[in-house]
Coordinates of C-alpha atoms in Angstrom, one line a residue:
X21 CA 0.0 0.0 0.0
X22 CA 2.8 2.4 0.9
X23 CA 4.5 1.7 -2.5
X24 CA 1.2 2.4 -4.4
X25 CA 0.8 5.7 -2.6
X26 CA 4.4 6.7 -3.4
X27 CA 3.8 5.8 -7.0
X28 CA 0.6 7.8 -7.3
X29 CA 2.3 10.8 -5.6
X30 CA 5.1 10.6 -8.1
X31 CA 7.7 10.0 -5.4
X32 CA 11.0 8.7 -6.9
X33 CA 11.9 5.1 -6.2
X34 CA 15.4 3.5 -5.7
X35 CA 16.3 4.2 -9.3
X36 CA 15.6 7.9 -8.9
X37 CA 12.4 7.9 -11.0
X38 CA 8.7 7.9 -10.2
X39 CA 5.4 7.9 -12.0
X40 CA 5.8 11.6 -12.9
X41 CA 9.2 11.2 -14.5
X42 CA 9.3 11.9 -18.3
X43 CA 10.8 9.8 -21.0
X44 CA 13.4 12.5 -21.7
X45 CA 14.5 12.4 -18.0
X46 CA 14.7 8.7 -17.8
X47 CA 16.8 8.3 -20.9
X48 CA 19.1 11.3 -20.3
X49 CA 22.0 9.3 -18.8
X50 CA 21.4 6.0 -20.5
X51 CA 24.6 4.7 -22.2
X52 CA 23.5 2.8 -25.2
X53 CA 24.8 2.8 -28.9
X54 CA 21.9 4.9 -30.0
X55 CA 23.6 6.4 -33.0
X56 CA 23.7 2.9 -34.5
X57 CA 20.0 2.1 -34.0
X58 CA 17.1 2.3 -36.4
X59 CA 13.6 2.3 -35.0
X60 CA 10.2 2.0 -36.8
X61 CA 7.2 3.6 -34.9
X62 CA 3.7 3.4 -36.1
X63 CA 1.2 6.3 -35.4
X64 CA 3.9 8.8 -34.6
X65 CA 1.9 11.9 -35.6
X66 CA 0.4 12.7 -32.2
X67 CA 0.2 11.7 -28.5
X68 CA 2.5 8.9 -27.2
X69 CA 3.8 8.1 -30.7
X70 CA 5.0 11.7 -31.4
X71 CA 6.7 11.9 -28.0
X72 CA 8.4 8.6 -28.5
X73 CA 9.6 9.6 -31.9
X74 CA 10.9 12.9 -30.5
X75 CA 12.9 11.4 -27.6
X76 CA 14.3 8.5 -29.7
X77 CA 15.5 11.1 -32.2
X78 CA 17.0 13.2 -29.5
X79 CA 18.9 10.2 -28.2
X80 CA 20.5 9.6 -31.7
X81 CA 18.2 6.9 -33.0
X82 CA 17.2 7.0 -36.7
X83 CA 13.4 7.1 -36.6
X84 CA 11.3 5.7 -39.3
X85 CA 7.7 7.1 -38.9
X86 CA 5.1 4.8 -40.4
X87 CA 2.1 7.0 -40.7
X88 CA -1.3 7.3 -42.3
X89 CA -1.3 11.2 -42.5
X90 CA 1.9 12.3 -44.2
X91 CA 1.0 16.0 -43.8
X92 CA 0.8 15.7 -40.0
X93 CA 4.0 13.6 -40.1
X94 CA 5.8 16.4 -41.9
X95 CA 4.8 18.8 -39.2
X96 CA 6.0 16.5 -36.4
X97 CA 9.3 16.0 -38.3
X98 CA 9.7 19.7 -38.6
X99 CA 9.2 20.2 -34.8
X100 CA 11.7 17.5 -34.0
X101 CA 14.3 18.9 -36.3
X102 CA 13.8 22.4 -34.9
X103 CA 14.6 21.1 -31.5
X104 CA 17.3 18.8 -32.7
X105 CA 18.8 19.7 -36.1
X106 CA 20.8 16.4 -36.2
X107 CA 17.7 14.3 -36.0
X108 CA 17.4 11.5 -38.6
X109 CA 13.7 11.2 -39.4
X110 CA 12.3 9.2 -42.3
X111 CA 8.6 9.2 -43.3
X112 CA 6.7 6.3 -44.9
X113 CA 3.0 6.1 -45.6
X114 CA 1.0 3.2 -44.1
X115 CA -2.6 2.4 -43.4
X116 CA -2.6 -0.4 -40.8
X117 CA -6.2 -1.3 -41.5
X118 CA -5.2 -2.3 -45.0
X119 CA -3.1 -5.5 -45.3
X120 CA -2.0 -4.5 -48.8
X121 CA -0.8 -1.1 -47.4
X122 CA 1.2 -2.9 -44.7
X123 CA 2.8 -5.2 -47.3
X124 CA 3.7 -2.2 -49.4
X125 CA 5.3 -0.3 -46.5
X126 CA 7.4 -3.3 -45.6
X127 CA 8.6 -3.7 -49.2
X128 CA 9.5 0.0 -49.4
X129 CA 11.4 -0.1 -46.1
X130 CA 13.3 -3.3 -46.8
X131 CA 14.3 -1.9 -50.2
X132 CA 16.2 0.8 -48.2
X133 CA 18.6 -1.9 -46.9
X134 CA 18.6 -0.3 -43.5
X135 CA 19.1 -2.2 -40.2
X136 CA 16.1 -2.6 -37.9
X137 CA 16.8 -2.6 -34.2
X138 CA 13.5 -1.4 -32.7
X139 CA 9.8 -1.8 -33.8
X140 CA 7.2 0.1 -31.8
X141 CA 3.7 -1.0 -32.7
X142 CA 2.1 2.1 -31.3
X143 CA -0.8 3.2 -33.6
X144 CA -4.3 2.4 -32.6
X145 CA -7.9 3.4 -33.2
X146 CA -11.2 3.3 -31.3
X147 CA -14.2 3.1 -33.5
X148 CA -17.5 3.8 -31.6
X149 CA -19.5 2.5 -34.6
X150 CA -19.2 -0.7 -36.6
X151 CA -16.8 -0.1 -39.5
X152 CA -14.9 -2.4 -41.8
X153 CA -11.5 -2.3 -43.5
X154 CA -11.0 -2.6 -47.2
X155 CA -10.6 -6.4 -46.6
X156 CA -14.1 -6.4 -44.9
X157 CA -12.6 -6.9 -41.4
X158 CA -13.9 -5.1 -38.4
X159 CA -11.8 -1.8 -38.4
X160 CA -10.6 -1.7 -34.8
X161 CA -9.3 -5.3 -34.9
X162 CA -7.9 -4.8 -38.4
X163 CA -5.9 -1.7 -37.3
X164 CA -4.8 -2.5 -33.8
X165 CA -4.0 -6.1 -34.2
X166 CA -3.9 -7.5 -37.7
X167 CA -2.0 -4.7 -39.3
X168 CA 0.7 -4.8 -36.6
X169 CA 0.7 -8.6 -36.7
X170 CA 1.5 -8.6 -40.4
X171 CA 4.0 -5.7 -40.0
X172 CA 5.9 -7.6 -37.4
X173 CA 5.8 -10.9 -39.3
X174 CA 7.2 -9.3 -42.4
X175 CA 10.0 -7.5 -40.6
X176 CA 11.0 -10.1 -38.0
X177 CA 13.7 -11.7 -40.2
X178 CA 15.3 -8.2 -40.8
X179 CA 15.3 -7.7 -37.0
X180 CA 16.9 -11.1 -36.3
X181 CA 19.5 -10.5 -39.0
X182 CA 20.3 -7.0 -37.6
X183 CA 20.6 -8.3 -34.1
X184 CA 22.9 -11.1 -35.2
X185 CA 25.2 -8.8 -37.2
X186 CA 25.3 -5.9 -34.7
X187 CA 25.3 -7.9 -31.5
X188 CA 22.7 -5.5 -30.2
X189 CA 19.4 -7.1 -28.9
X190 CA 16.4 -6.2 -31.0
X191 CA 13.3 -4.8 -29.3
X192 CA 9.7 -5.1 -30.4
X193 CA 7.2 -3.1 -28.3
X194 CA 3.4 -3.7 -28.6
X195 CA 1.3 -0.9 -27.1
X196 CA -1.5 -2.6 -25.2
X197 CA -4.0 -1.5 -22.6
X198 CA -5.1 -2.6 -19.2
X199 CA -8.7 -2.9 -20.5
X200 CA -7.7 -6.1 -22.2
X201 CA -8.7 -7.7 -18.9
X202 CA -12.3 -6.7 -19.5
X203 CA -12.7 -9.3 -22.2
X204 CA -14.7 -12.4 -21.2
X205 CA -13.2 -15.7 -22.5
X206 CA -16.5 -16.8 -24.2
X207 CA -16.5 -13.5 -26.2
X208 CA -12.9 -13.9 -27.6
X209 CA -13.1 -15.9 -30.8
X210 CA -11.5 -14.9 -34.1
X211 CA -14.6 -15.3 -36.3
X212 CA -16.5 -12.9 -34.0
X213 CA -13.6 -10.5 -34.0
X214 CA -13.2 -10.4 -37.7
X215 CA -16.9 -10.2 -38.5
X216 CA -19.1 -9.2 -35.5
X217 CA -22.6 -10.6 -35.8
X218 CA -24.0 -9.5 -32.5
X219 CA -24.6 -5.9 -31.4
X220 CA -21.3 -4.0 -31.8
X221 CA -19.7 -2.4 -28.8
X222 CA -16.7 -0.1 -29.5
X223 CA -15.1 -0.5 -26.0
X224 CA -15.4 -4.3 -26.2
X225 CA -13.9 -4.3 -29.7
X226 CA -11.0 -2.1 -28.5
X227 CA -10.3 -4.4 -25.5
X228 CA -10.4 -7.5 -27.6
X229 CA -7.9 -6.0 -30.0
X230 CA -5.5 -5.2 -27.1
X231 CA -5.9 -8.7 -25.7
X232 CA -4.9 -10.1 -29.1
X233 CA -1.9 -7.8 -29.1
X234 CA -0.7 -9.3 -25.8
X235 CA -1.3 -12.9 -26.9
X236 CA 0.7 -12.1 -30.1
X237 CA 3.6 -10.8 -27.9
X238 CA 3.5 -14.0 -25.8
X239 CA 3.4 -16.3 -28.8
X240 CA 6.2 -14.5 -30.6
X241 CA 8.3 -14.3 -27.5
X242 CA 8.3 -18.1 -27.3
X243 CA 9.1 -18.5 -31.0
X244 CA 12.1 -16.1 -30.7
X245 CA 13.3 -17.9 -27.6
X246 CA 13.0 -21.3 -29.4
X247 CA 15.1 -19.9 -32.3
X248 CA 17.7 -18.4 -29.9
X249 CA 17.1 -15.1 -31.6
X250 CA 18.6 -12.0 -30.0
X251 CA 15.2 -10.2 -30.2
X252 CA 12.6 -9.6 -27.5
X253 CA 9.0 -8.5 -27.6
X254 CA 7.1 -6.7 -24.9
X255 CA 3.4 -5.8 -24.6
X256 CA 3.1 -2.7 -22.4
X257 CA 0.2 -0.7 -21.0
X258 CA 1.5 2.9 -21.3
X259 CA -0.6 4.4 -18.6
X260 CA -3.8 6.5 -18.7
X261 CA -3.7 9.8 -20.5
X262 CA -6.3 11.7 -22.5
X263 CA -5.0 11.0 -26.0
X264 CA -7.0 11.0 -29.2
X265 CA -8.3 7.5 -28.5
X266 CA -9.6 8.4 -25.1
X267 CA -11.3 11.5 -26.5
X268 CA -13.2 9.2 -28.9
X269 CA -15.0 7.8 -25.8
X270 CA -17.3 10.8 -25.7
X271 CA -20.1 11.0 -23.1
X272 CA -21.1 12.1 -19.6
X273 CA -19.7 9.1 -17.9
X274 CA -16.2 9.3 -19.5
X275 CA -16.0 13.1 -19.0
X276 CA -17.0 12.7 -15.4
X277 CA -14.5 9.9 -14.9
X278 CA -11.6 11.9 -16.2
X279 CA -12.6 15.0 -14.2
X280 CA -12.5 12.9 -11.0
X281 CA -9.2 11.1 -12.0
X282 CA -7.5 14.2 -13.5
X283 CA -5.0 14.4 -10.7
X284 CA -3.9 10.8 -11.4
X285 CA -3.6 11.1 -15.2
X286 CA -0.2 11.3 -16.8
X287 CA 1.0 13.8 -19.3
X288 CA 2.1 12.6 -22.8
X289 CA 5.7 13.0 -21.8
X290 CA 5.2 10.9 -18.6
X291 CA 3.2 8.2 -20.4
X292 CA 6.0 7.9 -23.0
X293 CA 8.3 6.5 -20.4
X294 CA 6.8 3.1 -20.6
X295 CA 7.3 2.9 -24.3
X296 CA 10.6 4.7 -24.7
X297 CA 12.6 3.0 -21.9
X298 CA 12.2 -0.5 -23.2
X299 CA 14.7 0.0 -26.1
X300 CA 17.2 1.5 -23.6
X301 CA 17.0 -1.1 -20.7
X302 CA 19.3 -4.0 -20.6
X303 CA 16.7 -6.6 -19.5
X304 CA 13.1 -6.8 -20.5
X305 CA 10.1 -9.0 -19.8
X306 CA 6.6 -9.5 -21.2
X307 CA 4.3 -7.0 -19.5
X308 CA 0.7 -8.0 -19.8

């Protein structure tokens, strides 16, 4: 109980950091061969993704932003370069709800013959109404899980090869959510996820997509271990912050909840700690 109160109050722990520490603060004195690293991050045009891209670039990582809105991405890139003129930022277009778009992005990236040390599957959507992707798959599941699943599968050999040649452990980070625990076992079946036939619930669809993300991390972690690959994968709940996805949950209940909990919510820079630190730490575990 005492530890929980210290955490909520933002009091620093033994490592000198607390829940109010920012990603920039935590990575400031990390000694890691950042100048030799290349990272792909999806959904880097706002929120946690934009902050992750900014701090990675500031620490010398080449950042490949895989984005749907290239105009917004150019604006984020300009802001990062204004702060850090030496930043190495590359922009590629991708629509994670479209499997053909994901395949096209992977082909374009692999043609650059760049190393790949870090893959951050950050992008996500919350669709309050039932929508479908171009492949006729429920949009939230298609974007949050299937797109990232295909992206990871198509890039995993490049990551394994990069880790083997560089001697630096590769890192895959799947952004999940604590609400994955809301999913009832009897509701979690792939046919229902791909093509919902009962009354659609946006929050349930989002929770299911995040549970699938965690299960993917667990399964791939075992496969990588069996291959003795020098690559790890983590599923991480970034924390609660009022990002674009949260704002999509409009309504009196949600607004009231955030008003009450406002003192406990983290800023974007604070939430970014959970994503940005994994590529810098020496040991990592699956966090579900």
